[in-house]
Every structure is written in structure tokens, then in C-alpha cells.
XYZ file of C-alpha atoms in Angstrom:
330
model
C 0.009 -0.003 -0.041
C 1.271 3.444 -0.961
C 2.607 5.540 1.934
C 0.232 8.249 0.897
C -2.806 6.060 1.820
C -3.777 5.380 5.417
C -6.347 2.656 6.442
C -7.453 2.432 10.111
C -9.637 -0.487 11.138
C -11.188 -1.075 14.486
C -9.735 -3.810 16.701
C -12.859 -6.103 16.494
C -11.950 -6.794 12.855
C -8.571 -8.289 13.576
C -9.358 -12.095 13.897
C -11.696 -12.133 10.937
C -10.139 -14.796 8.546
C -9.843 -17.593 11.090
C -13.425 -17.156 12.251
C -15.209 -17.129 8.938
C -12.898 -18.682 6.269
C -13.967 -16.340 3.579
C -16.942 -18.357 2.416
C -18.846 -17.335 -0.615
C -21.193 -14.326 -1.099
C -24.582 -14.487 0.428
C -27.406 -12.913 -1.591
C -29.405 -10.451 0.512
C -31.966 -7.743 0.334
C -30.922 -4.297 -1.032
C -32.241 -2.405 2.002
C -29.827 -0.809 4.396
C -30.569 -2.017 8.026
C -28.031 0.455 9.497
C -30.766 3.075 9.891
C -31.209 6.530 8.360
C -27.914 8.041 7.289
C -28.625 11.272 8.917
C -29.346 9.843 12.400
C -26.373 7.573 12.058
C -24.076 10.545 11.074
C -25.303 12.905 13.874
C -24.418 10.011 16.288
C -20.703 9.657 15.159
C -20.112 13.255 13.850
C -17.855 14.116 16.876
C -15.683 11.049 16.193
C -15.605 11.697 12.443
C -14.474 15.304 13.040
C -11.739 14.244 15.346
C -10.300 11.951 12.691
C -10.942 14.208 9.696
C -8.991 17.043 11.326
C -6.004 14.819 11.434
C -5.649 15.022 7.546
C -4.922 18.636 6.544
C -3.536 17.838 3.168
C -5.731 17.435 0.051
C -7.189 13.986 -0.115
C -10.271 11.916 0.335
C -11.209 10.424 3.648
C -13.742 7.587 3.727
C -15.518 6.464 6.936
C -17.448 3.111 7.155
C -20.114 3.295 9.826
C -22.450 0.454 10.999
C -25.173 0.239 13.691
C -22.508 -0.114 16.369
C -20.528 2.917 15.346
C -17.363 3.643 13.216
C -15.908 0.544 11.706
C -12.860 2.326 10.445
C -11.714 4.947 7.914
C -9.266 5.506 5.203
C -7.364 8.577 3.846
C -5.770 8.798 0.480
C -3.861 11.821 -0.773
C -5.044 13.286 -4.098
C -1.752 13.471 -6.117
C -0.864 12.434 -9.611
C -0.630 8.895 -8.482
C -3.899 6.915 -8.138
C -4.664 5.069 -4.988
C -7.273 2.460 -4.109
C -9.266 1.170 -1.142
C -11.319 -2.031 -1.302
C -14.426 -2.802 0.736
C -15.917 -6.226 1.131
C -16.215 -9.256 3.416
C -12.867 -10.910 2.217
C -9.983 -10.649 4.781
C -7.615 -9.091 2.144
C -9.944 -6.085 1.670
C -8.831 -2.937 3.344
C -12.235 -2.916 5.045
C -13.303 -6.306 5.916
C -16.973 -6.297 6.963
C -17.279 -9.865 8.244
C -20.292 -9.150 10.465
C -22.663 -8.504 7.555
C -23.072 -11.631 5.457
C -24.983 -9.670 2.707
C -21.810 -7.843 1.723
C -19.938 -9.566 -1.068
C -16.479 -10.857 -0.535
C -15.173 -7.891 -2.694
C -17.880 -5.359 -2.949
C -16.629 -1.780 -3.737
C -13.403 -0.184 -4.960
C -12.646 3.441 -4.246
C -10.205 5.126 -6.646
C -8.644 8.403 -5.600
C -6.473 10.829 -7.601
C -5.887 14.367 -8.650
C -6.476 13.652 -12.285
C -9.868 12.100 -12.344
C -11.148 15.296 -13.941
C -13.423 16.875 -12.893
C -13.618 14.624 -9.902
C -11.420 13.546 -7.126
C -12.712 10.012 -6.473
C -14.825 7.279 -7.878
C -16.600 4.378 -6.196
C -17.041 1.280 -8.348
C -19.329 -1.663 -7.489
C -17.569 -4.913 -8.383
C -20.706 -6.249 -10.077
C -22.320 -7.440 -6.874
C -26.001 -8.442 -6.583
C -27.257 -5.118 -5.351
C -24.515 -2.406 -5.964
C -24.773 0.321 -3.464
C -27.269 3.073 -2.792
C -27.229 6.770 -2.102
C -28.992 8.454 0.839
C -32.346 8.620 -0.964
C -32.320 4.945 -1.707
C -31.305 5.034 -5.370
C -29.206 2.112 -6.508
C -25.829 2.813 -8.236
C -23.090 0.812 -9.933
C -20.374 3.408 -10.143
C -20.238 7.062 -8.956
C -17.802 9.927 -9.293
C -17.760 12.696 -6.731
C -16.132 15.795 -5.468
C -16.337 17.290 -1.877
C -18.496 14.539 -0.381
C -20.768 11.543 -0.955
C -23.047 9.444 1.258
C -23.285 5.854 0.164
C -24.882 2.683 1.556
C -24.123 -1.035 1.315
C -26.148 -3.578 3.346
C -25.823 -2.775 6.973
C -23.407 0.113 6.576
C -23.199 3.732 5.511
C -20.065 5.234 3.986
C -19.368 8.839 4.380
C -16.541 10.223 2.008
C -15.110 13.782 2.260
C -12.458 15.732 0.568
C -9.794 16.874 2.990
C -7.572 19.885 2.976
C -10.075 22.479 4.145
C -12.492 23.130 7.068
C -15.047 20.568 8.201
C -17.956 20.252 5.732
C -20.437 20.369 8.452
C -21.183 22.528 11.594
C -19.866 20.665 14.622
C -21.858 22.821 16.945
C -25.167 21.994 15.283
C -27.552 19.735 17.166
C -28.041 17.988 13.750
C -24.758 18.274 11.916
C -25.957 16.038 8.993
C -28.418 18.817 8.105
C -25.527 21.374 7.647
C -23.585 19.189 5.073
C -23.353 20.863 1.697
C -26.147 19.587 -0.627
C -25.450 16.787 -2.945
C -26.575 17.061 -6.472
C -27.013 13.595 -8.043
C -27.127 13.066 -11.747
C -26.689 10.317 -14.252
C -24.104 10.399 -16.986
C -24.160 7.944 -19.860
C -21.400 7.735 -22.401
C -22.960 10.368 -24.652
C -23.325 12.856 -21.707
C -19.860 12.424 -20.292
C -18.320 15.185 -22.138
C -20.831 17.599 -20.932
C -20.362 16.749 -17.156
C -18.468 19.731 -15.540
C -17.484 20.737 -12.056
C -20.374 22.694 -10.414
C -19.971 26.278 -10.119
C -21.596 26.546 -6.711
C -18.859 26.265 -4.027
C -21.462 24.868 -1.442
C -22.573 21.832 -3.405
C -21.203 18.530 -4.248
C -21.939 16.832 -7.562
C -22.347 13.041 -7.595
C -22.519 11.468 -11.046
C -23.693 7.902 -11.687
C -22.049 5.697 -14.137
C -22.782 2.186 -15.378
C -20.728 -0.487 -13.683
C -17.928 -2.832 -14.879
C -18.343 -5.354 -17.625
C -17.329 -8.935 -17.812
C -15.190 -10.917 -20.240
C -18.215 -12.147 -22.124
C -20.189 -8.920 -22.161
C -21.434 -7.621 -25.566
C -20.457 -4.229 -24.227
C -16.761 -4.898 -24.341
C -17.065 -3.190 -27.649
C -19.991 -1.015 -28.091
C -22.052 -0.935 -31.524
C -20.154 1.319 -33.890
C -17.108 1.594 -31.664
C -13.570 0.521 -32.810
C -11.500 -1.395 -30.139
C -8.780 0.646 -28.523
C -6.794 -2.423 -27.721
C -7.032 -6.022 -26.398
C -6.852 -7.633 -22.997
C -5.044 -10.863 -23.088
C -5.631 -13.322 -20.177
C -3.440 -16.446 -19.744
C -3.741 -19.415 -17.434
C -2.038 -22.922 -17.188
C -4.739 -24.370 -19.495
C -5.391 -21.645 -22.047
C -5.421 -18.106 -23.042
C -7.901 -15.512 -24.346
C -7.629 -12.399 -26.328
C -10.565 -9.829 -25.746
C -10.789 -6.728 -27.969
C -11.985 -3.871 -25.824
C -13.492 -0.460 -26.593
C -12.980 2.869 -24.693
C -16.422 2.792 -23.196
C -15.967 -0.510 -21.459
C -12.442 0.621 -20.171
C -14.101 3.621 -18.647
C -16.499 1.355 -16.878
C -13.853 -1.139 -15.992
C -13.455 -4.825 -16.922
C -13.434 -7.420 -14.074
C -10.906 -10.183 -14.093
C -11.411 -13.192 -11.960
C -12.847 -16.727 -11.669
C -16.403 -15.773 -10.361
C -19.277 -15.880 -12.993
C -19.727 -12.182 -12.639
C -16.336 -11.762 -14.403
C -17.594 -13.828 -17.315
C -16.143 -16.998 -19.095
C -12.955 -17.339 -20.986
C -13.348 -20.723 -22.544
C -10.833 -22.179 -20.108
C -10.594 -22.332 -16.335
C -8.459 -19.891 -14.427
C -6.540 -21.702 -11.441
C -7.775 -21.467 -7.905
C -4.944 -19.190 -7.119
C -6.840 -16.470 -8.874
C -9.450 -14.895 -6.734
C -13.125 -14.894 -7.699
C -12.819 -11.165 -8.363
C -9.137 -10.553 -8.554
C -8.700 -7.213 -10.374
C -10.256 -4.518 -12.314
C -8.809 -3.019 -15.653
C -9.865 0.532 -15.887
C -9.289 3.650 -17.959
C -8.435 6.802 -16.117
C -7.925 10.016 -17.848
C -6.923 8.244 -21.087
C -4.523 5.713 -19.553
C -5.248 2.044 -18.745
C -4.677 0.739 -15.224
C -5.016 -2.483 -13.346
C -6.201 -2.387 -9.682
C -6.118 -5.244 -7.177
C -9.575 -5.778 -5.835
C -8.597 -7.450 -2.583
C -7.257 -10.589 -4.130
C -5.726 -13.390 -1.949
C -2.516 -13.768 -3.993
C -2.040 -10.242 -5.305
C -1.346 -8.552 -8.566
C 2.294 -8.493 -9.470
C 4.537 -6.560 -11.930
C 8.190 -7.527 -12.227
C 8.222 -9.213 -8.982
C 6.558 -6.296 -7.024
C 2.970 -6.415 -5.641
C 0.817 -3.456 -6.967
C -2.450 -1.986 -5.736
C -2.966 -0.051 -8.896
C -0.488 0.515 -11.727
C -0.571 1.716 -15.338
C -0.743 -1.097 -18.031
C 1.608 -0.061 -20.786
C 1.118 -1.804 -24.008
C 2.781 -5.234 -23.928
C 3.369 -5.156 -20.154
C 2.514 -8.214 -18.255
C 0.852 -8.394 -14.783
C 0.797 -11.750 -12.802
C -2.394 -12.739 -10.906
C -0.783 -14.731 -8.089
C 1.746 -17.077 -9.401
C -0.345 -19.042 -12.063
C -2.076 -16.576 -14.470
C -1.407 -13.297 -16.074
C -2.956 -10.394 -17.907
C -1.620 -8.177 -20.589
C -2.804 -5.086 -22.389
C -2.042 -4.400 -25.935
C -2.950 -1.103 -27.489
C -4.461 -0.983 -30.934
C -2.122 0.518 -33.616
């Protein structure tokens, strides 16, 4: 993990792997039983304020809160390097929410960086059963935001804030949640993407919803009328597949792993590859690979990486028995 990312977990999450063994995903209801996000926020606001003020530099702080209080938080600097934080029930996620069996093993990926213009962060659902919701109960698969966002997964609320300025709420208020800057939610399909701009109102936060990642076998790997911008090559001990990919799919992300939500390749990836191992994603015109909390890691030239650019022809290993490679179209 980059030294410019901090992840703080509560002590009750420490013995998680031995107790639960990382069994498969349970399918649950899309409702959030953690309670209304405003009431929960007002309860923990003093604790969130204390932690948030520890990060005076520009960045994004993410707090995971459940019915019993703050589970933990992360902070990632917004610099020219991208950073990720993974949330799920698996023990290798940054936030391992073992107490809620309706959260997928690998549920969400937060991507933070200065260059995600015009935003500072994206939250991407890893093609789970229900995705995640906003504070009004609307379901999402991927959102980009600036300033702040309030998002829910089963049993938990996630409060994300940009750092480097004053607290975004009034800590003296009896109901601090009501003093947060308003959130403006909007949908942005691929045709609207170019028209999305940073809002002019300083006191608002724009949260824009996008489609979620695609699978190996999705017809959306290359949209109708679109030319591939390259190919993703996946190799395992028993075979290899070359998948032409278009820009729209890359901007959504392409899931890599053994789980059916990642699609089928025509051969079987080894067990050393996690069910959802990585996400290949275009950010500001470059192709990146991000580890999504895999058991055996994503490796480049012998070094484990959380997120790294995929230069054309470069090879990344998924554990020791499989690899992925991006080849740009000429």
C-alpha cells in the first residue's frame, strides 16, 4: 500500500479470517438496516470530526459506519498517483466487513487521484448483486464525486469527504448532518460524459452515476459502432484468451477473476486467482489495473501493486499461475 494512503480499522476486525474462512457471497436484500444516514451521522459526527482534522492535506477520507458505530476509515492523498481502497467481506480487503453476510467478498473499490477530472474520487461496485445506494435509496453501480458523498451497502453507511479544508459540517449544530453541503445527483451515460462539468456553486457536491464494470463475455466490451482501442489478453495454465475492448468498456472497468460475474474465458483460471481478482480501468486516457482485494495479489516484475498503469505489452501476474496483458491498438 502506498505511503500516501492510510487505512485504520477497529480492533474487533482483527481475527476475521480464522473465524469465517471467507466463504462465498450470500445474496441479501438491497435495503440498508443500519438506519437512516442522517441519524447515524449525527451520532458519530464528533468522532468523524476528530479523525478528519488529522488530515490537513488534500485528499479523500472515507468512513465506514455501522449500527455499532465507526468500523474504520481510510485517507488517500490526491496527487498525480492513483490510490485504491477495497471494501468487502474478504480478509484481504482494506475494510473487511465480516459481520454482515450480505456484503460480497469484494464489494466496492474506491479510486482516488488528482487527475480524475473533474472529480477527485470514484466508487465502483464490483458487479455485486445489489450494488450500492445513495442516501435517497437510489441504486448505483459506479459514482464519481467531489467534496463529499453518502453511500450505503447492506448494514453500513459510507461517508466520504475531501480533506484539505474546514469541516464540511457545523460541529456545533444539534443535527450536523443537516448542515452538510447539498449533494446534486445526476446520471451520466457515455454520450453525456463530455458535458459533465465541475459545478460552479462552491457549497454543492456533484455526484454523478455511471454504469458498472463489464465482464469478459459482455457484448459491451466493444459498443456498437465503436472500434476497439486495444485487447486484454488473459493467460492461465490451461489456455489463453484475447479480448478486444473499446474505450467505453474501459471507462466502466473490466473485471478479471474466476467468479461468474467476471464472465467466461473458454478455459478455467486456477484457484490461485481470486473470484474477483482485479479491475482493468481507463482513467484520464490511460489503462490501469487495480487489485480488488485478491488473496494472492497482482504483481509486476516481482513487485505487488495495488494500482498500476498497464503499458502496451506489459504483463501483470495474478498470483503465480495466471497473467493479464494489455495491448493497445495501432
